[in-house]
Amino acid sequence: MNLSLRLNIAGLEFGTPLLAAPMAGYSDLAFRNSLRPLGGVGLAYTEMLSPASLLQGKGKRSRILLATCAEDQPLGYQIYGAHTSTLCDAAKLLEQTGVKLIDINMGCPQRKIAGNGAGAGLLRDPEEAVRIAASVVQSVKVPVTVKLRLGWDHERLVAHEMVPGLEAAGVAAITIHGRTRSQGYTGKADLDEIRRVVQAARNIPIIGNGDVTSPEAARRMFETTGCAAIMIGRGILSNPWLIRDIWRDLQGLPPAPPPDRAEQLAYMRAHFERMLQLYGPAVGTILYRKWIPQYGRKLLKGRRHMVELLQITEADDMRKAMDALGQEQE
Ligand SMILES: Cc1cc2nc3c(=O)[nH]c(=O)nc-3n(C[C@H](O)[C@H](O)[C@H](O)COP(=O)(O)O)c2cc1C
């Protein structure tokens, strides 16, 4: 396989061609700081940020979503919206706070987003989407990337047609999730369609995305599509060691031993403490519960056990429950 082990986006160099996907409700500072030390992450993104809430000021929620630190680099900030002026204003505001890379979401399938013309809703009017991207590029000096789905539905596969326009508009890289809006998360990511998008680009990197849950799937994505880099989403929610494993494989290194129970629990516990720091103990504990089904499948003994943990509301009770998991045998 002839691939570059680095990624360059408009002069920014990333140490690996592996990106941690923006995932609403998951890709916060607590997760990114847990994931990065495991290795292999070339670039991570925030979840999609609403320009309206960024522009409206200093609410606690937007402070949390914007939170970062020295170890949390490189980091791209993703914004979504349907209107040029709000997206441009949000991009300018982010740039003023020192953000190095901005991504525009053109793939979110959720009705409340796409139905209002944002996210994948932009794919219904590709020319307008390209104009919006051009305006955002013009409004800031930092590189602007775009994340697309293939199209609204299979009758309108527009992503490959948009690439020349986006490239001419100055977009610095494009991520393509190989599904349409109508598919949601059903079916499989279409690697042939991703290849069409790759082939439509002249000089900018195309980042392939969808269903990469193993080093083999990553190789298939690189080999079939010719993409410059891969973005990984759901696979890292339940297996944060996945990017490390793919990175080792790309370098021709032997697989690392899979994390044992103690390592998994230590990871879970550290992630929990980071969430408490970010959100405070009450909210942090409640929000952490969504990670339990992700991490718990391998660690918990059956459904009852899972339900018990999902009812915990106090930080100390969660700590005790995790300590108790450490006493159990594999
Ligand atoms: C819970 C969840 C939240 C997501 N939130 C975002 C988001 O904020 N912005 C975005 O561009 N994509 C979002 N996505 C899509 C992912 O970034 C990615 O494109 C998709 O999951 C396909 O990649 P995967 O098969 O590796 O998961 C989200 C996906 C999931 C599962």
JSON list of C-alpha atoms in Angstrom, two decimals, residues 5-157:
[
{"chain": "A", "resi": 5, "resn": "LEU", "atom": "CA", "xyz": [1.86, 8.34, 6.85]},
{"chain": "A", "resi": 6, "resn": "ARG", "atom": "CA", "xyz": [1.29, 12.05, 7.37]},
{"chain": "A", "resi": 7, "resn": "LEU", "atom": "CA", "xyz": [-1.43, 14.48, 6.52]},
{"chain": "A", "resi": 8, "resn": "ASN", "atom": "CA", "xyz": [-0.97, 18.06, 5.39]},
{"chain": "A", "resi": 9, "resn": "ILE", "atom": "CA", "xyz": [-3.94, 20.43, 5.30]},
{"chain": "A", "resi": 10, "resn": "ALA", "atom": "CA", "xyz": [-3.08, 23.83, 3.85]},
{"chain": "A", "resi": 11, "resn": "GLY", "atom": "CA", "xyz": [0.41, 23.73, 5.31]},
{"chain": "A", "resi": 12, "resn": "LEU", "atom": "CA", "xyz": [-0.61, 22.32, 8.71]},
{"chain": "A", "resi": 13, "resn": "GLU", "atom": "CA", "xyz": [1.25, 19.04, 9.27]},
{"chain": "A", "resi": 14, "resn": "PHE", "atom": "CA", "xyz": [-0.43, 16.24, 11.18]},
{"chain": "A", "resi": 15, "resn": "GLY", "atom": "CA", "xyz": [1.64, 13.36, 12.50]},
{"chain": "A", "resi": 16, "resn": "THR", "atom": "CA", "xyz": [-0.75, 10.63, 11.34]},
{"chain": "A", "resi": 17, "resn": "PRO", "atom": "CA", "xyz": [-3.46, 10.40, 8.66]},
{"chain": "A", "resi": 18, "resn": "LEU", "atom": "CA", "xyz": [-6.04, 9.33, 11.27]},
{"chain": "A", "resi": 19, "resn": "LEU", "atom": "CA", "xyz": [-8.73, 11.71, 12.48]},
{"chain": "A", "resi": 20, "resn": "ALA", "atom": "CA", "xyz": [-11.10, 11.42, 15.43]},
{"chain": "A", "resi": 21, "resn": "ALA", "atom": "CA", "xyz": [-14.57, 12.34, 14.12]},
{"chain": "A", "resi": 22, "resn": "PRO", "atom": "CA", "xyz": [-16.79, 15.09, 15.44]},
{"chain": "A", "resi": 23, "resn": "MET", "atom": "CA", "xyz": [-19.52, 13.36, 17.44]},
{"chain": "A", "resi": 24, "resn": "ALA", "atom": "CA", "xyz": [-22.20, 15.41, 19.17]},
{"chain": "A", "resi": 25, "resn": "GLY", "atom": "CA", "xyz": [-22.51, 14.50, 22.82]},
{"chain": "A", "resi": 26, "resn": "TYR", "atom": "CA", "xyz": [-19.18, 12.61, 22.82]},
{"chain": "A", "resi": 27, "resn": "SER", "atom": "CA", "xyz": [-16.27, 14.55, 21.30]},
{"chain": "A", "resi": 28, "resn": "ASP", "atom": "CA", "xyz": [-15.67, 16.84, 24.24]},
{"chain": "A", "resi": 29, "resn": "LEU", "atom": "CA", "xyz": [-12.40, 17.74, 25.94]},
{"chain": "A", "resi": 30, "resn": "ALA", "atom": "CA", "xyz": [-12.77, 14.88, 28.44]},
{"chain": "A", "resi": 31, "resn": "PHE", "atom": "CA", "xyz": [-12.96, 12.32, 25.64]},
{"chain": "A", "resi": 32, "resn": "ARG", "atom": "CA", "xyz": [-10.27, 13.88, 23.46]},
{"chain": "A", "resi": 33, "resn": "ASN", "atom": "CA", "xyz": [-7.85, 14.05, 26.37]},
{"chain": "A", "resi": 34, "resn": "SER", "atom": "CA", "xyz": [-8.56, 10.41, 27.18]},
{"chain": "A", "resi": 35, "resn": "LEU", "atom": "CA", "xyz": [-8.16, 9.27, 23.58]},
{"chain": "A", "resi": 36, "resn": "ARG", "atom": "CA", "xyz": [-5.05, 11.15, 22.51]},
{"chain": "A", "resi": 37, "resn": "PRO", "atom": "CA", "xyz": [-2.53, 9.58, 24.92]},
{"chain": "A", "resi": 38, "resn": "LEU", "atom": "CA", "xyz": [-3.42, 6.12, 23.56]},
{"chain": "A", "resi": 39, "resn": "GLY", "atom": "CA", "xyz": [-1.73, 7.15, 20.32]},
{"chain": "A", "resi": 40, "resn": "GLY", "atom": "CA", "xyz": [-2.31, 7.56, 16.61]},
{"chain": "A", "resi": 41, "resn": "VAL", "atom": "CA", "xyz": [-4.65, 10.57, 16.56]},
{"chain": "A", "resi": 42, "resn": "GLY", "atom": "CA", "xyz": [-3.43, 13.01, 13.89]},
{"chain": "A", "resi": 43, "resn": "LEU", "atom": "CA", "xyz": [-6.28, 15.47, 14.31]},
{"chain": "A", "resi": 44, "resn": "ALA", "atom": "CA", "xyz": [-9.43, 15.57, 16.44]},
{"chain": "A", "resi": 45, "resn": "TYR", "atom": "CA", "xyz": [-12.56, 17.64, 16.00]},
{"chain": "A", "resi": 46, "resn": "THR", "atom": "CA", "xyz": [-15.04, 19.16, 18.40]},
{"chain": "A", "resi": 47, "resn": "GLU", "atom": "CA", "xyz": [-18.64, 18.18, 17.96]},
{"chain": "A", "resi": 48, "resn": "MET", "atom": "CA", "xyz": [-20.69, 20.45, 15.71]},
{"chain": "A", "resi": 49, "resn": "LEU", "atom": "CA", "xyz": [-21.19, 23.86, 17.31]},
{"chain": "A", "resi": 50, "resn": "SER", "atom": "CA", "xyz": [-24.18, 26.06, 16.76]},
{"chain": "A", "resi": 51, "resn": "PRO", "atom": "CA", "xyz": [-23.15, 29.51, 15.49]},
{"chain": "A", "resi": 52, "resn": "ALA", "atom": "CA", "xyz": [-26.14, 31.00, 17.26]},
{"chain": "A", "resi": 53, "resn": "SER", "atom": "CA", "xyz": [-25.00, 29.80, 20.67]},
{"chain": "A", "resi": 54, "resn": "LEU", "atom": "CA", "xyz": [-21.38, 30.75, 19.95]},
{"chain": "A", "resi": 55, "resn": "LEU", "atom": "CA", "xyz": [-22.44, 34.24, 18.94]},
{"chain": "A", "resi": 56, "resn": "GLN", "atom": "CA", "xyz": [-24.91, 34.71, 21.74]},
{"chain": "A", "resi": 57, "resn": "GLY", "atom": "CA", "xyz": [-22.07, 34.78, 24.16]},
{"chain": "A", "resi": 58, "resn": "LYS", "atom": "CA", "xyz": [-20.62, 33.09, 27.10]},
{"chain": "A", "resi": 59, "resn": "GLY", "atom": "CA", "xyz": [-23.15, 30.48, 28.13]},
{"chain": "A", "resi": 60, "resn": "LYS", "atom": "CA", "xyz": [-21.83, 27.58, 30.23]},
{"chain": "A", "resi": 61, "resn": "ARG", "atom": "CA", "xyz": [-22.70, 25.07, 27.54]},
{"chain": "A", "resi": 62, "resn": "SER", "atom": "CA", "xyz": [-20.71, 26.85, 24.81]},
{"chain": "A", "resi": 63, "resn": "ARG", "atom": "CA", "xyz": [-17.79, 27.35, 27.22]},
{"chain": "A", "resi": 64, "resn": "ILE", "atom": "CA", "xyz": [-17.74, 23.60, 27.78]},
{"chain": "A", "resi": 65, "resn": "LEU", "atom": "CA", "xyz": [-18.02, 22.81, 24.08]},
{"chain": "A", "resi": 66, "resn": "LEU", "atom": "CA", "xyz": [-15.16, 25.21, 23.30]},
{"chain": "A", "resi": 67, "resn": "ALA", "atom": "CA", "xyz": [-12.97, 24.02, 26.16]},
{"chain": "A", "resi": 68, "resn": "THR", "atom": "CA", "xyz": [-9.50, 22.87, 25.18]},
{"chain": "A", "resi": 69, "resn": "CYS", "atom": "CA", "xyz": [-5.96, 22.78, 26.62]},
{"chain": "A", "resi": 70, "resn": "ALA", "atom": "CA", "xyz": [-2.34, 22.48, 25.49]},
{"chain": "A", "resi": 71, "resn": "GLU", "atom": "CA", "xyz": [-2.46, 18.66, 25.25]},
{"chain": "A", "resi": 72, "resn": "ASP", "atom": "CA", "xyz": [-5.64, 18.81, 23.17]},
{"chain": "A", "resi": 73, "resn": "GLN", "atom": "CA", "xyz": [-3.93, 19.63, 19.87]},
{"chain": "A", "resi": 74, "resn": "PRO", "atom": "CA", "xyz": [-4.26, 19.57, 16.94]},
{"chain": "A", "resi": 75, "resn": "LEU", "atom": "CA", "xyz": [-7.95, 20.36, 17.13]},
{"chain": "A", "resi": 76, "resn": "GLY", "atom": "CA", "xyz": [-10.48, 21.42, 14.52]},
{"chain": "A", "resi": 77, "resn": "TYR", "atom": "CA", "xyz": [-13.74, 23.17, 15.45]},
{"chain": "A", "resi": 78, "resn": "GLN", "atom": "CA", "xyz": [-16.84, 22.20, 13.54]},
{"chain": "A", "resi": 79, "resn": "ILE", "atom": "CA", "xyz": [-19.73, 24.59, 12.94]},
{"chain": "A", "resi": 80, "resn": "TYR", "atom": "CA", "xyz": [-23.11, 23.99, 11.37]},
{"chain": "A", "resi": 81, "resn": "GLY", "atom": "CA", "xyz": [-25.74, 26.28, 9.96]},
{"chain": "A", "resi": 82, "resn": "ALA", "atom": "CA", "xyz": [-27.72, 27.20, 6.88]},
{"chain": "A", "resi": 83, "resn": "HIS", "atom": "CA", "xyz": [-26.91, 30.89, 6.61]},
{"chain": "A", "resi": 84, "resn": "THR", "atom": "CA", "xyz": [-23.79, 32.51, 5.26]},
{"chain": "A", "resi": 85, "resn": "SER", "atom": "CA", "xyz": [-23.65, 35.43, 7.67]},
{"chain": "A", "resi": 86, "resn": "THR", "atom": "CA", "xyz": [-24.05, 33.41, 10.87]},
{"chain": "A", "resi": 87, "resn": "LEU", "atom": "CA", "xyz": [-21.49, 30.84, 9.73]},
{"chain": "A", "resi": 88, "resn": "CYS", "atom": "CA", "xyz": [-19.01, 33.57, 8.75]},
{"chain": "A", "resi": 89, "resn": "ASP", "atom": "CA", "xyz": [-19.50, 35.42, 12.04]},
{"chain": "A", "resi": 90, "resn": "ALA", "atom": "CA", "xyz": [-19.05, 32.20, 14.00]},
{"chain": "A", "resi": 91, "resn": "ALA", "atom": "CA", "xyz": [-15.91, 31.36, 12.03]},
{"chain": "A", "resi": 92, "resn": "LYS", "atom": "CA", "xyz": [-14.46, 34.82, 12.73]},
{"chain": "A", "resi": 93, "resn": "LEU", "atom": "CA", "xyz": [-15.25, 34.51, 16.41]},
{"chain": "A", "resi": 94, "resn": "LEU", "atom": "CA", "xyz": [-13.57, 31.11, 16.59]},
{"chain": "A", "resi": 95, "resn": "GLU", "atom": "CA", "xyz": [-10.53, 32.45, 14.77]},
{"chain": "A", "resi": 96, "resn": "GLN", "atom": "CA", "xyz": [-10.25, 35.28, 17.29]},
{"chain": "A", "resi": 97, "resn": "THR", "atom": "CA", "xyz": [-10.09, 32.74, 20.10]},
{"chain": "A", "resi": 98, "resn": "GLY", "atom": "CA", "xyz": [-7.04, 31.14, 18.47]},
{"chain": "A", "resi": 99, "resn": "VAL", "atom": "CA", "xyz": [-8.70, 28.22, 16.67]},
{"chain": "A", "resi": 100, "resn": "LYS", "atom": "CA", "xyz": [-6.39, 26.75, 13.99]},
{"chain": "A", "resi": 101, "resn": "LEU", "atom": "CA", "xyz": [-8.87, 24.88, 11.77]},
{"chain": "A", "resi": 102, "resn": "ILE", "atom": "CA", "xyz": [-12.59, 25.22, 11.11]},
{"chain": "A", "resi": 103, "resn": "ASP", "atom": "CA", "xyz": [-14.86, 22.58, 9.59]},
{"chain": "A", "resi": 104, "resn": "ILE", "atom": "CA", "xyz": [-18.31, 23.13, 8.13]},
{"chain": "A", "resi": 105, "resn": "ASN", "atom": "CA", "xyz": [-20.83, 20.36, 8.73]},
{"chain": "A", "resi": 106, "resn": "MET", "atom": "CA", "xyz": [-22.59, 19.38, 5.51]},
{"chain": "A", "resi": 107, "resn": "GLY", "atom": "CA", "xyz": [-23.58, 15.91, 6.60]},
{"chain": "A", "resi": 108, "resn": "CYS", "atom": "CA", "xyz": [-25.70, 15.92, 9.74]},
{"chain": "A", "resi": 109, "resn": "PRO", "atom": "CA", "xyz": [-28.86, 13.93, 8.92]},
{"chain": "A", "resi": 110, "resn": "GLN", "atom": "CA", "xyz": [-30.93, 14.90, 11.98]},
{"chain": "A", "resi": 111, "resn": "ARG", "atom": "CA", "xyz": [-34.31, 16.31, 11.08]},
{"chain": "A", "resi": 112, "resn": "LYS", "atom": "CA", "xyz": [-33.99, 19.41, 13.29]},
{"chain": "A", "resi": 113, "resn": "ILE", "atom": "CA", "xyz": [-30.68, 20.29, 11.56]},
{"chain": "A", "resi": 114, "resn": "ALA", "atom": "CA", "xyz": [-31.00, 18.96, 7.99]},
{"chain": "A", "resi": 115, "resn": "GLY", "atom": "CA", "xyz": [-34.69, 19.86, 7.84]},
{"chain": "A", "resi": 116, "resn": "ASN", "atom": "CA", "xyz": [-33.72, 23.49, 8.50]},
{"chain": "A", "resi": 117, "resn": "GLY", "atom": "CA", "xyz": [-31.25, 23.54, 5.64]},
{"chain": "A", "resi": 118, "resn": "ALA", "atom": "CA", "xyz": [-28.10, 22.98, 7.72]},
{"chain": "A", "resi": 119, "resn": "GLY", "atom": "CA", "xyz": [-25.89, 19.86, 7.86]},
{"chain": "A", "resi": 120, "resn": "ALA", "atom": "CA", "xyz": [-26.91, 17.48, 5.07]},
{"chain": "A", "resi": 121, "resn": "GLY", "atom": "CA", "xyz": [-29.70, 19.92, 4.21]},
{"chain": "A", "resi": 122, "resn": "LEU", "atom": "CA", "xyz": [-27.03, 21.91, 2.36]},
{"chain": "A", "resi": 123, "resn": "LEU", "atom": "CA", "xyz": [-26.63, 18.99, -0.06]},
{"chain": "A", "resi": 124, "resn": "ARG", "atom": "CA", "xyz": [-30.07, 19.76, -1.49]},
{"chain": "A", "resi": 125, "resn": "ASP", "atom": "CA", "xyz": [-28.65, 22.92, -3.03]},
{"chain": "A", "resi": 126, "resn": "PRO", "atom": "CA", "xyz": [-25.02, 22.11, -3.81]},
{"chain": "A", "resi": 127, "resn": "GLU", "atom": "CA", "xyz": [-24.32, 25.44, -5.54]},
{"chain": "A", "resi": 128, "resn": "GLU", "atom": "CA", "xyz": [-25.49, 27.39, -2.52]},
{"chain": "A", "resi": 129, "resn": "ALA", "atom": "CA", "xyz": [-23.45, 25.07, -0.27]},
{"chain": "A", "resi": 130, "resn": "VAL", "atom": "CA", "xyz": [-20.33, 25.87, -2.29]},
{"chain": "A", "resi": 131, "resn": "ARG", "atom": "CA", "xyz": [-21.11, 29.60, -2.11]},
{"chain": "A", "resi": 132, "resn": "ILE", "atom": "CA", "xyz": [-21.50, 29.38, 1.66]},
{"chain": "A", "resi": 133, "resn": "ALA", "atom": "CA", "xyz": [-18.19, 27.52, 1.97]},
{"chain": "A", "resi": 134, "resn": "ALA", "atom": "CA", "xyz": [-16.50, 30.17, -0.21]},
{"chain": "A", "resi": 135, "resn": "SER", "atom": "CA", "xyz": [-17.80, 32.95, 2.05]},
{"chain": "A", "resi": 136, "resn": "VAL", "atom": "CA", "xyz": [-16.58, 31.21, 5.20]},
{"chain": "A", "resi": 137, "resn": "VAL", "atom": "CA", "xyz": [-13.16, 30.67, 3.60]},
{"chain": "A", "resi": 138, "resn": "GLN", "atom": "CA", "xyz": [-13.02, 34.38, 2.71]},
{"chain": "A", "resi": 139, "resn": "SER", "atom": "CA", "xyz": [-14.00, 35.46, 6.20]},
{"chain": "A", "resi": 140, "resn": "VAL", "atom": "CA", "xyz": [-11.04, 33.86, 8.02]},
{"chain": "A", "resi": 141, "resn": "LYS", "atom": "CA", "xyz": [-7.32, 33.22, 7.53]},
{"chain": "A", "resi": 142, "resn": "VAL", "atom": "CA", "xyz": [-7.27, 29.74, 9.09]},
{"chain": "A", "resi": 143, "resn": "PRO", "atom": "CA", "xyz": [-7.91, 26.70, 6.87]},
{"chain": "A", "resi": 144, "resn": "VAL", "atom": "CA", "xyz": [-11.55, 25.73, 6.42]},
{"chain": "A", "resi": 145, "resn": "THR", "atom": "CA", "xyz": [-12.51, 22.11, 5.79]},
{"chain": "A", "resi": 146, "resn": "VAL", "atom": "CA", "xyz": [-15.90, 20.64, 4.89]},
{"chain": "A", "resi": 147, "resn": "LYS", "atom": "CA", "xyz": [-17.52, 17.37, 5.94]},
{"chain": "A", "resi": 148, "resn": "LEU", "atom": "CA", "xyz": [-19.99, 15.94, 3.45]},
{"chain": "A", "resi": 149, "resn": "ARG", "atom": "CA", "xyz": [-22.23, 12.97, 2.97]},
{"chain": "A", "resi": 150, "resn": "LEU", "atom": "CA", "xyz": [-22.63, 11.54, -0.55]},
{"chain": "A", "resi": 151, "resn": "GLY", "atom": "CA", "xyz": [-25.86, 13.42, -1.13]},
{"chain": "A", "resi": 152, "resn": "TRP", "atom": "CA", "xyz": [-29.38, 13.81, 0.18]},
{"chain": "A", "resi": 153, "resn": "ASP", "atom": "CA", "xyz": [-30.41, 10.43, -1.26]},
{"chain": "A", "resi": 154, "resn": "HIS", "atom": "CA", "xyz": [-29.26, 7.98, -3.91]},
{"chain": "A", "resi": 155, "resn": "GLU", "atom": "CA", "xyz": [-31.07, 9.88, -6.66]},
{"chain": "A", "resi": 156, "resn": "ARG", "atom": "CA", "xyz": [-28.88, 12.88, -5.90]},
{"chain": "A", "resi": 157, "resn": "LEU", "atom": "CA", "xyz": [-25.29, 11.84, -5.27]}
]
